[in-house]
Each structure stands twice: as structure tokens, then as C-alpha cells.
C-alpha atoms as an extended CHARMM CRD file, in Angstrom:
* protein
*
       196  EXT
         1         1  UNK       CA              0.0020000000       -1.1660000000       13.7690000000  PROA      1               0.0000000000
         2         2  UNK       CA             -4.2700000000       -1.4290000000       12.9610000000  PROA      2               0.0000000000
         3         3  UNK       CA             -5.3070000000       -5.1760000000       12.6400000000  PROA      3               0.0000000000
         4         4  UNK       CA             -8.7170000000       -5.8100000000       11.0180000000  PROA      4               0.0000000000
         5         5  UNK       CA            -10.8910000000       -8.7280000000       10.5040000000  PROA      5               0.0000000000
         6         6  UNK       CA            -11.7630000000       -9.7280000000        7.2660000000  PROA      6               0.0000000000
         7         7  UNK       CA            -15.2580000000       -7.9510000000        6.6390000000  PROA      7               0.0000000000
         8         8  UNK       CA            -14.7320000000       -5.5050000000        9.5700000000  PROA      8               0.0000000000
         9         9  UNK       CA            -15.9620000000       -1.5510000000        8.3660000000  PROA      9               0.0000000000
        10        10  UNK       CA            -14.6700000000        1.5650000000        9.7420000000  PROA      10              0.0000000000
        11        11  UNK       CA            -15.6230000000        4.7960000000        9.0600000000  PROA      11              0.0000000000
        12        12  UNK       CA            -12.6450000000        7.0860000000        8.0040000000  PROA      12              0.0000000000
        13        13  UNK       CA            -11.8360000000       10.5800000000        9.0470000000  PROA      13              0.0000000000
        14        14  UNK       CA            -13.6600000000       12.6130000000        7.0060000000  PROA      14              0.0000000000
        15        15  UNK       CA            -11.0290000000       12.1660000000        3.9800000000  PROA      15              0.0000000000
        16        16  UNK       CA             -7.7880000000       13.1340000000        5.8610000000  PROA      16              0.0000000000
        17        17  UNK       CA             -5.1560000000       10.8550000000        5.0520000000  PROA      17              0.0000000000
        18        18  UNK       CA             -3.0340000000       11.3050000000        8.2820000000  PROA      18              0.0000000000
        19        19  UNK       CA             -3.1010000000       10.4740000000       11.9940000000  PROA      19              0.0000000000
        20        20  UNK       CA             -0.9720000000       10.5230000000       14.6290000000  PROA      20              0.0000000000
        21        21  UNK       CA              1.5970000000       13.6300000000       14.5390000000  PROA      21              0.0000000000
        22        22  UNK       CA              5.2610000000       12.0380000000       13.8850000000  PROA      22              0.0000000000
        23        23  UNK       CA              7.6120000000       15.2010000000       14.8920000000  PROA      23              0.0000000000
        24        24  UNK       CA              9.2210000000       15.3600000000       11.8620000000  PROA      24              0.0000000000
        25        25  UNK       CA              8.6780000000       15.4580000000        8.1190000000  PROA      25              0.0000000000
        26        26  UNK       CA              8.4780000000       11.5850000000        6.1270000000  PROA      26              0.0000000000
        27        27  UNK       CA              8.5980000000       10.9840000000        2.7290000000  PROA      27              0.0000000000
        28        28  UNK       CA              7.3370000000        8.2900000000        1.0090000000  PROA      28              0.0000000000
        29        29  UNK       CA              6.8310000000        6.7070000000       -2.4790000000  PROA      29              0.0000000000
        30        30  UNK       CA              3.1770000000        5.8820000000       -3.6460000000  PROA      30              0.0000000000
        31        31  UNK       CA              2.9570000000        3.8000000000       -6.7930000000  PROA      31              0.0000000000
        32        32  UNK       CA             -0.0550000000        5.2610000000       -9.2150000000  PROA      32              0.0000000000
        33        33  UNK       CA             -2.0830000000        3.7610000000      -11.5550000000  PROA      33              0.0000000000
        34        34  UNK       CA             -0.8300000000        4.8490000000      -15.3780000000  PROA      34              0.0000000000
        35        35  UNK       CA             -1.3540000000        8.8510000000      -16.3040000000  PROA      35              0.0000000000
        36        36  UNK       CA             -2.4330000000        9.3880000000      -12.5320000000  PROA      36              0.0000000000
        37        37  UNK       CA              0.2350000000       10.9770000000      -11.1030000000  PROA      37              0.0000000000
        38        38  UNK       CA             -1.2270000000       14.8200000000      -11.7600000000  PROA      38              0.0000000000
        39        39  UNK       CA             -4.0280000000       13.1780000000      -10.3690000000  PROA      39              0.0000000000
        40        40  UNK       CA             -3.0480000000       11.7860000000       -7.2290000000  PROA      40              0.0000000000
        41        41  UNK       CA             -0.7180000000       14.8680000000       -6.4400000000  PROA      41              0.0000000000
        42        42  UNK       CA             -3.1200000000       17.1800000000       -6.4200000000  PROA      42              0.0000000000
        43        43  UNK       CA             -5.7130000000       14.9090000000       -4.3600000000  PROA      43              0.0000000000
        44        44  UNK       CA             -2.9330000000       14.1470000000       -1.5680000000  PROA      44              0.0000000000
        45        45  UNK       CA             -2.4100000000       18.0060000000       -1.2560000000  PROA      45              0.0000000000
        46        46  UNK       CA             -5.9200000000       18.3310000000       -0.7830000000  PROA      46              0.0000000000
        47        47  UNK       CA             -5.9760000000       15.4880000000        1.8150000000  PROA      47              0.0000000000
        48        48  UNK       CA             -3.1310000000       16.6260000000        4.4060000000  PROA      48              0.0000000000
        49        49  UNK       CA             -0.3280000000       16.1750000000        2.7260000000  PROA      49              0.0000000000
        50        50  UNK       CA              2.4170000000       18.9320000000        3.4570000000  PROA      50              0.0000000000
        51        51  UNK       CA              3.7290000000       18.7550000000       -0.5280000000  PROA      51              0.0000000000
        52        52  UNK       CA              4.0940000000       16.0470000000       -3.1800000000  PROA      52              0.0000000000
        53        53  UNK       CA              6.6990000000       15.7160000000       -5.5780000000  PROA      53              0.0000000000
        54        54  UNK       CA              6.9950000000       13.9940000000       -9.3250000000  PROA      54              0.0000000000
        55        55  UNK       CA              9.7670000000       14.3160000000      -11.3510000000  PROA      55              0.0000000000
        56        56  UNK       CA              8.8340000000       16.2880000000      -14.6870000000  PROA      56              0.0000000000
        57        57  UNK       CA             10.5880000000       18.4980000000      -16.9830000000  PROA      57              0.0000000000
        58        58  UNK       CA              9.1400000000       20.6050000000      -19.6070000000  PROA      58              0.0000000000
        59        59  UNK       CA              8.8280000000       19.3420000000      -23.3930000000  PROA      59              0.0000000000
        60        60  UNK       CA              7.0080000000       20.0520000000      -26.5170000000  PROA      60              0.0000000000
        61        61  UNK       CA              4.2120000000       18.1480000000      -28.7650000000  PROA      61              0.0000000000
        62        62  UNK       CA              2.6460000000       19.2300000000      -31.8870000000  PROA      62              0.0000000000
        63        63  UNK       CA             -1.1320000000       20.7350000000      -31.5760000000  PROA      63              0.0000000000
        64        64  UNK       CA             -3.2520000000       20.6860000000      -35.0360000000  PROA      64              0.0000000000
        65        65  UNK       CA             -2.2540000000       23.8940000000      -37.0340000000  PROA      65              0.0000000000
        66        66  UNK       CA              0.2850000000       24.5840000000      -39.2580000000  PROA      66              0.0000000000
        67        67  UNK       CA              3.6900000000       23.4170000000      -37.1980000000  PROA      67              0.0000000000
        68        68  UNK       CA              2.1230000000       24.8680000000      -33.7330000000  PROA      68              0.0000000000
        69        69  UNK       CA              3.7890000000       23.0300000000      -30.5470000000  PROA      69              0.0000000000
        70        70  UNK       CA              2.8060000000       23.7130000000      -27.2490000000  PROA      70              0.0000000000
        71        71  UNK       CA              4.5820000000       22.9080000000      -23.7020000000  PROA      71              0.0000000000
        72        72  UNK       CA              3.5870000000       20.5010000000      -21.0600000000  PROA      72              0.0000000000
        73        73  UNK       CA              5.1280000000       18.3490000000      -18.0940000000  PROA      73              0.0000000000
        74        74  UNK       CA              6.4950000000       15.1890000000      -19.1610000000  PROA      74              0.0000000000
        75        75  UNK       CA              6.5920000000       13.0080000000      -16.3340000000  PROA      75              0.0000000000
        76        76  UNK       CA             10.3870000000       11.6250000000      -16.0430000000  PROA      76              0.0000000000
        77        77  UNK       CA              9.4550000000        8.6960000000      -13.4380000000  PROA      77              0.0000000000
        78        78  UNK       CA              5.6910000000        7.4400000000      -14.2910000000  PROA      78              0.0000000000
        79        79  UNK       CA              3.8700000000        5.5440000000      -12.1330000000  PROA      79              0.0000000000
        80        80  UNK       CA              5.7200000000        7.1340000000       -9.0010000000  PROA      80              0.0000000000
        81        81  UNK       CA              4.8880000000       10.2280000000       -6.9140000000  PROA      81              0.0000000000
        82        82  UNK       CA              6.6990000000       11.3400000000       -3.8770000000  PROA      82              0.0000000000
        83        83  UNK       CA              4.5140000000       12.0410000000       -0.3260000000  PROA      83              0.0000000000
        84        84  UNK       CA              5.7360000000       14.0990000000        2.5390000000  PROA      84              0.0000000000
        85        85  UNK       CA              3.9640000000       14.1430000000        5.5960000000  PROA      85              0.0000000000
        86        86  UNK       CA              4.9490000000       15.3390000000        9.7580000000  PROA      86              0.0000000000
        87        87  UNK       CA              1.6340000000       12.9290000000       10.5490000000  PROA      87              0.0000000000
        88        88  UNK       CA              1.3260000000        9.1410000000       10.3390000000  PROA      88              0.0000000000
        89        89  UNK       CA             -0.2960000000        8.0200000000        7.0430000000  PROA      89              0.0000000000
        90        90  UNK       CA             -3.5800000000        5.6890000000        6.9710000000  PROA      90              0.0000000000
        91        91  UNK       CA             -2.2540000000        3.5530000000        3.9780000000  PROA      91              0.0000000000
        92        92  UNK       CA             -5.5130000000        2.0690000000        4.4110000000  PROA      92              0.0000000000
        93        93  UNK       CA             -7.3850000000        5.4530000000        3.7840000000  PROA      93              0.0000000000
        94        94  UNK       CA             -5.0430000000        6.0530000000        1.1430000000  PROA      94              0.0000000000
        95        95  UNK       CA             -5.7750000000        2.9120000000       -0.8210000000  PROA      95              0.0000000000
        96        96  UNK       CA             -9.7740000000        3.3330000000       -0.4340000000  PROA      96              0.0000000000
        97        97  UNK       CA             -9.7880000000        6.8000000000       -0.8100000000  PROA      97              0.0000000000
        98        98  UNK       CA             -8.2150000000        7.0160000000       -4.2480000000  PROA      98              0.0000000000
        99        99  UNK       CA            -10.2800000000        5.2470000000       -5.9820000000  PROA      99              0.0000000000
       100       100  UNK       CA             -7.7400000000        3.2030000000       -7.9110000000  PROA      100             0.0000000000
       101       101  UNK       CA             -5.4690000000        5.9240000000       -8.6070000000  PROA      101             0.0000000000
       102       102  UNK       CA             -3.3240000000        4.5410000000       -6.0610000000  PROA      102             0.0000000000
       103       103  UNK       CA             -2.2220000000        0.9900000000       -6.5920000000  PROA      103             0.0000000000
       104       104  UNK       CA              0.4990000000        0.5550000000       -3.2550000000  PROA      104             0.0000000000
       105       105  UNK       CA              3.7340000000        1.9180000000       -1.7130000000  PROA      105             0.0000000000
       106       106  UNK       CA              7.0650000000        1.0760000000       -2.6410000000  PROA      106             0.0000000000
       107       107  UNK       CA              7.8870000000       -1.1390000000        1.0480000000  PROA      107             0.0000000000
       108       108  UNK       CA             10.5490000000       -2.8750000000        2.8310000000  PROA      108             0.0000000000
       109       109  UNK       CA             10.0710000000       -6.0000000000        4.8270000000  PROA      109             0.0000000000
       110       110  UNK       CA              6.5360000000       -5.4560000000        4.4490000000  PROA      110             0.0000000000
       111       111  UNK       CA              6.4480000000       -1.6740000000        5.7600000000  PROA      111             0.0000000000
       112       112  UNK       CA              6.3060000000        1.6390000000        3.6010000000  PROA      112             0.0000000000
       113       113  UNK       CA             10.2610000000        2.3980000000        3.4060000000  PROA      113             0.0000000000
       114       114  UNK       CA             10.9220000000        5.8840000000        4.0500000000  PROA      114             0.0000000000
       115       115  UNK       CA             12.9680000000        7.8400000000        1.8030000000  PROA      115             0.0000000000
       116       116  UNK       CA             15.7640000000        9.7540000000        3.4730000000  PROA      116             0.0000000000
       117       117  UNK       CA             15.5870000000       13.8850000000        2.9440000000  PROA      117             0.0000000000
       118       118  UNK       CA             19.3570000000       13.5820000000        1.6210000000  PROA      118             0.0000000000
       119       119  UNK       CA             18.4340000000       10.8520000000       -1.0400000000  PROA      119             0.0000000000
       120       120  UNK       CA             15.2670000000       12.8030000000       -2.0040000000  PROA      120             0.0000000000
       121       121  UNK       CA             17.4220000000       16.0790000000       -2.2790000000  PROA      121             0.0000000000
       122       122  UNK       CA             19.6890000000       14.4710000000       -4.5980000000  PROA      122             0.0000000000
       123       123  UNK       CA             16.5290000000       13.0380000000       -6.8870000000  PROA      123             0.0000000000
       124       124  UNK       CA             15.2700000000       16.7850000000       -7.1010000000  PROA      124             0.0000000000
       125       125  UNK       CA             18.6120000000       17.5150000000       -9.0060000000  PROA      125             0.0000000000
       126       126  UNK       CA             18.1950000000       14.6140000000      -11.7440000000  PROA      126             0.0000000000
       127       127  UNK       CA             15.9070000000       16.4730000000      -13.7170000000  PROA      127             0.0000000000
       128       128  UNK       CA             18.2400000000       19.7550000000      -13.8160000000  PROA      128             0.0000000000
       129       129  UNK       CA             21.0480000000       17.4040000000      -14.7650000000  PROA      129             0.0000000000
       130       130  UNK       CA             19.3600000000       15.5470000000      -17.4660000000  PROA      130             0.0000000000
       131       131  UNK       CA             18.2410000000       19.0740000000      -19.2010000000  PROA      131             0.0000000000
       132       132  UNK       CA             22.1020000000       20.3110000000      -18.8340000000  PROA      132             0.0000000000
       133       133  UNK       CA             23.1960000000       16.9220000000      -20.7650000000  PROA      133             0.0000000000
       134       134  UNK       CA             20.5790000000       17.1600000000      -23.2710000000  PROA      134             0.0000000000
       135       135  UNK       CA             21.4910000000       20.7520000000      -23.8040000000  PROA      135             0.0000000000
       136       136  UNK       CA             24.7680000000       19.8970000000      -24.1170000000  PROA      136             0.0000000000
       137       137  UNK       CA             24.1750000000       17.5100000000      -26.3700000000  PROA      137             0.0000000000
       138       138  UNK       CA             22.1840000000       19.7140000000      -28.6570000000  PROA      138             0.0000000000
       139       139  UNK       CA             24.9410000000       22.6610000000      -29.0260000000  PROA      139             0.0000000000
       140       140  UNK       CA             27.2280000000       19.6880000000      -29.7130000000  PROA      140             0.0000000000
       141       141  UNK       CA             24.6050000000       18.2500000000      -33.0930000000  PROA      141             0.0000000000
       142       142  UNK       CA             24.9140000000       22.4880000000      -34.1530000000  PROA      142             0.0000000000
       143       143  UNK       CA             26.5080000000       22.8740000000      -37.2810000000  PROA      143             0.0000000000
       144       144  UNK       CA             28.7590000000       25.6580000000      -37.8680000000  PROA      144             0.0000000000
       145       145  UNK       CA             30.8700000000       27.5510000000      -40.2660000000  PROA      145             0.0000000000
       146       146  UNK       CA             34.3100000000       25.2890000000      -40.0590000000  PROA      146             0.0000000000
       147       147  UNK       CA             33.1100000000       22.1720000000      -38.6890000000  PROA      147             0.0000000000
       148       148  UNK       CA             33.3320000000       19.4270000000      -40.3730000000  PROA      148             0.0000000000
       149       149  UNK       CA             30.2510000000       17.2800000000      -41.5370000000  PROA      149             0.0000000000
       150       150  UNK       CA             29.4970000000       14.2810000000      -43.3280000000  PROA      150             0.0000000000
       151       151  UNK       CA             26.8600000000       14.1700000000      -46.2900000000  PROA      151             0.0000000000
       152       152  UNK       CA             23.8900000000       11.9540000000      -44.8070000000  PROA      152             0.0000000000
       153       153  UNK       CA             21.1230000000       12.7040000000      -48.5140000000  PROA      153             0.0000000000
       154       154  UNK       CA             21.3190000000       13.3110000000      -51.8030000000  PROA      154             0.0000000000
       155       155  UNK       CA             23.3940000000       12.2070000000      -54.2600000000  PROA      155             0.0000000000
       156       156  UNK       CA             26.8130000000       13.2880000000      -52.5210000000  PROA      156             0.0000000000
       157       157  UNK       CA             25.6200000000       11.2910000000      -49.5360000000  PROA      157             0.0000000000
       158       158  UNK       CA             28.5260000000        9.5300000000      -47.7650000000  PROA      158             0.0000000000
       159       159  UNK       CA             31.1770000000       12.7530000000      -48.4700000000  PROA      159             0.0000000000
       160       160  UNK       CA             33.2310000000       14.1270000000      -45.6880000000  PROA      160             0.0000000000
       161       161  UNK       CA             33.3320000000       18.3120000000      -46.4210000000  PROA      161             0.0000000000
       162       162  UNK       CA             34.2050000000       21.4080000000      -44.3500000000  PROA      162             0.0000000000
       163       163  UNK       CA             31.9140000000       24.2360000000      -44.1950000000  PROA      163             0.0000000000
       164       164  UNK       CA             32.6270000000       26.9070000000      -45.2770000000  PROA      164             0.0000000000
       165       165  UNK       CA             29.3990000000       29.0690000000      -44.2790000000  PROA      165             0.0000000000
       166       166  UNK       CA             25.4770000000       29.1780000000      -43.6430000000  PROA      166             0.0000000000
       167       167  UNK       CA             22.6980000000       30.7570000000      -45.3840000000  PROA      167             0.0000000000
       168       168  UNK       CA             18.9950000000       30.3370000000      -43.6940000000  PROA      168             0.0000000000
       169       169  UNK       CA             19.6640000000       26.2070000000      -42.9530000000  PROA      169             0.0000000000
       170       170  UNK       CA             21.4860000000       25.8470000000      -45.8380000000  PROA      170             0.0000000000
       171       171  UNK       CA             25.6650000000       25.0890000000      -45.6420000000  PROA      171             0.0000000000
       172       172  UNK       CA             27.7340000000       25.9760000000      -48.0900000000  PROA      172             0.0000000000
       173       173  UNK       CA             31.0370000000       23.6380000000      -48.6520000000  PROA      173             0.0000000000
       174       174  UNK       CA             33.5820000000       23.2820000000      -51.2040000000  PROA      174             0.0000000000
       175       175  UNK       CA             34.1980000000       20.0840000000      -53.3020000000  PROA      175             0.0000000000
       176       176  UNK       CA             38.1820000000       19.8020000000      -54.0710000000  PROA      176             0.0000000000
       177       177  UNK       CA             37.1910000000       16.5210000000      -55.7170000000  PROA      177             0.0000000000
       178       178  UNK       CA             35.3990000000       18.4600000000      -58.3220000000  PROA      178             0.0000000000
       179       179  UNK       CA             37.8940000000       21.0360000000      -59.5880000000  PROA      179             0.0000000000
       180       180  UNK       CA             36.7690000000       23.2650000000      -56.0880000000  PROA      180             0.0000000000
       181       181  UNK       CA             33.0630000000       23.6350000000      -57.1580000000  PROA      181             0.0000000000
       182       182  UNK       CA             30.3660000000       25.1400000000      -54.0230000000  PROA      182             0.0000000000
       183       183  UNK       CA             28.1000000000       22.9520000000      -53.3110000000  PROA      183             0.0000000000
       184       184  UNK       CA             25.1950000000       23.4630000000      -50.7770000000  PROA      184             0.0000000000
       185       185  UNK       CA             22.7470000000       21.2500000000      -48.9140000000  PROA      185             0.0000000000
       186       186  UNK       CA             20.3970000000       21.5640000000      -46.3320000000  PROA      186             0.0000000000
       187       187  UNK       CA             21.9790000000       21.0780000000      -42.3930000000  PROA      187             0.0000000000
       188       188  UNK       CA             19.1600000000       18.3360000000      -41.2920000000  PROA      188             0.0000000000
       189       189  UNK       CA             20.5920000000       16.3710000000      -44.6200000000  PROA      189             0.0000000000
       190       190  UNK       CA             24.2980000000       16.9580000000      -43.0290000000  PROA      190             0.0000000000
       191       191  UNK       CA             25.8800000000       14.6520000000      -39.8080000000  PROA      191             0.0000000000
       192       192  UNK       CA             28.5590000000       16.0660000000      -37.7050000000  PROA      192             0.0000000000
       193       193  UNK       CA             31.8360000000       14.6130000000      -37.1070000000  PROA      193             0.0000000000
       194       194  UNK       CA             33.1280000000       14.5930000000      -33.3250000000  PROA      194             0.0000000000
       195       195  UNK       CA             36.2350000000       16.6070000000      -33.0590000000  PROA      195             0.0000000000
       196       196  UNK       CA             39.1140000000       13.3780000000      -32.4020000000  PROA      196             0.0000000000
């Protein structure tokens, strides 16, 4: 452990971020300063880190144009980024070195915890599992031929119906109410009902 006086300078080492070899790989968690974890990821690569990790999976925002979305990384933990190194970290060198983009590391009794490989393995298969639920999730909102919906617009809004079948984003049903008349409208004005 480095003591220092307050108003001692040192000189750093030339920008790399580690020391002492430790034998094995550690990982640790920094804490970044908002929208810095691309940031800070790249820099700590850069720096002597072996690799950094943030959680991110890929979604979709709206550009100017007519309806044009694009992809990007949507960070799923912000304000977190994961460090491994096989040499001892200068917090220290860290903190200055960032410039702000660093704010601290997530610590136990005063020391920078280190996160098991096991429990990091098991965070690296949250985002997977998070795109299978929402995925499932989605196929379960589809509506199809047979299923039945409830009316959520329109003056009909409220009515439980069957479809009977689709044309372009529009569903077809019958109305018994009405002497077995068709009537259509539009699938985002239509809710379906779980199967009990």
C-alpha cells in the first residue's frame, strides 16, 4: 500500500496504469462519469489494460429522414465498466489520468473488491438472456390468424373478436353481434389476449 503526504507530487509512469505483475488475471469495477463508459474503455485498453468489458446490447433510434433508424450500443449498466488486468493497478494514476471520466471503484472495506471470473462469466450472459426474453416477448404481442384480440380504437373499441385473417397490417374478424358482418382494423389498434 503507497502512503502520500498531503501536497506530495510524483511523477507517473509515462501513462501506464499498472505496476507490479500479480500472476493472474483481476477484474475490477470502475465507476464512470455519465456517457463515459465508450470513453474510458477505450482509454484503459490503451493504458495496459488486458480487455474491458460494458454490458451493451444493440438497439435502434430514429435519424432525420423519412422513418430511417439506425443501430447503436445501448449501454445496459451505465456508469459501470469492467477492468481486467494480470498487473497491480495505480488507482491513483487511474483517477488523475482520466481526467474526470473516472469518478472511483466500486470497494470493500475500503479496498477495490475484486470480482470473481465465475461471477463475471455469469454477467456476460445477462445481456443474451434479456434479448431471448424480449424476443420472446415480442412473438408473444404477434397477432395472428385465430388468435384472439381485443379492440383497443375506434368505435368498436372494448370488443373481444377472433381473427379470422391478415391483409398488409390489417385483421380481418367477424362480428356475430352484427348479423356476422367483416369487419377490419388495423393490428397496432388491436390487444392480444393471453391464451388461459
Amino acid at each position: 500500500m503507497t502512503h502520500y503526504r498531503i501536497g506530495q507530487t510524483f511523477k507517473h509512469n509515462g501513462g501506464q496504469i499498472v505496476a507490479a505483475p500479480l500472476g493472474t488475471v483481476a477484474w475490477y469495477i470502475l465507476l464512470t462519469a455519465p456517457q463515459q463508459e465508450f470513453a474510458v474503455s477505450a482509454w484503459l485498453t490503451r493504458s495496459g489494460a488486458i480487455e474491458c468489458w460494458l454490458p451493451t446490447e444493440e438497439a435502434w433510434r430514429r435519424v432525420r429522414g423519412p422513418r430511417r433508424k439506425v443501430s447503436y450500443l445501448r449501454r445496459l449498466a451505465p456508469g459501470y465498466v469492467f477492468l481486467a488486468v494480470d498487473r497491480a493497478p495505480l488507482w491513483h494514476v487511474i483517477r488523475d489520468a482520466s481526467l474526470g471520466r473516472i469518478r472511483g471503484v466500486v470497494c470493500q472495506d475500503g479496498e477495490p473488491l475484486e470480482v470473481p471470473e465465475a461471477a463475471l462469466a455469469r454477467m456476460r450472459r445477462v445481456p443474451a438472456r434479456i434479448a431471448q426474453i424480449r424476443e420472446r416477448a415480442r412473438q408473444e404481442r404477434i397477432i395472428r390468424p385465430g388468435d384472439r384480440v381485443v379492440i383497443a380504437t375506434g368505435p368498436l373499441a372494448g370488443w373481444a373478436v377472433d381473427v379470422a385473417r391478415l391483409d398488409r397490417g390489417i385483421a380481418h374478424f367477424v362480428l356475430p353481434l352484427l348479423g356476422g358482418r367483416e369487419a377490419s382494423a388495423p393490428v397496432e389498434g388491436l390487444v392480444k389476449q393471453a391464451v388461459a
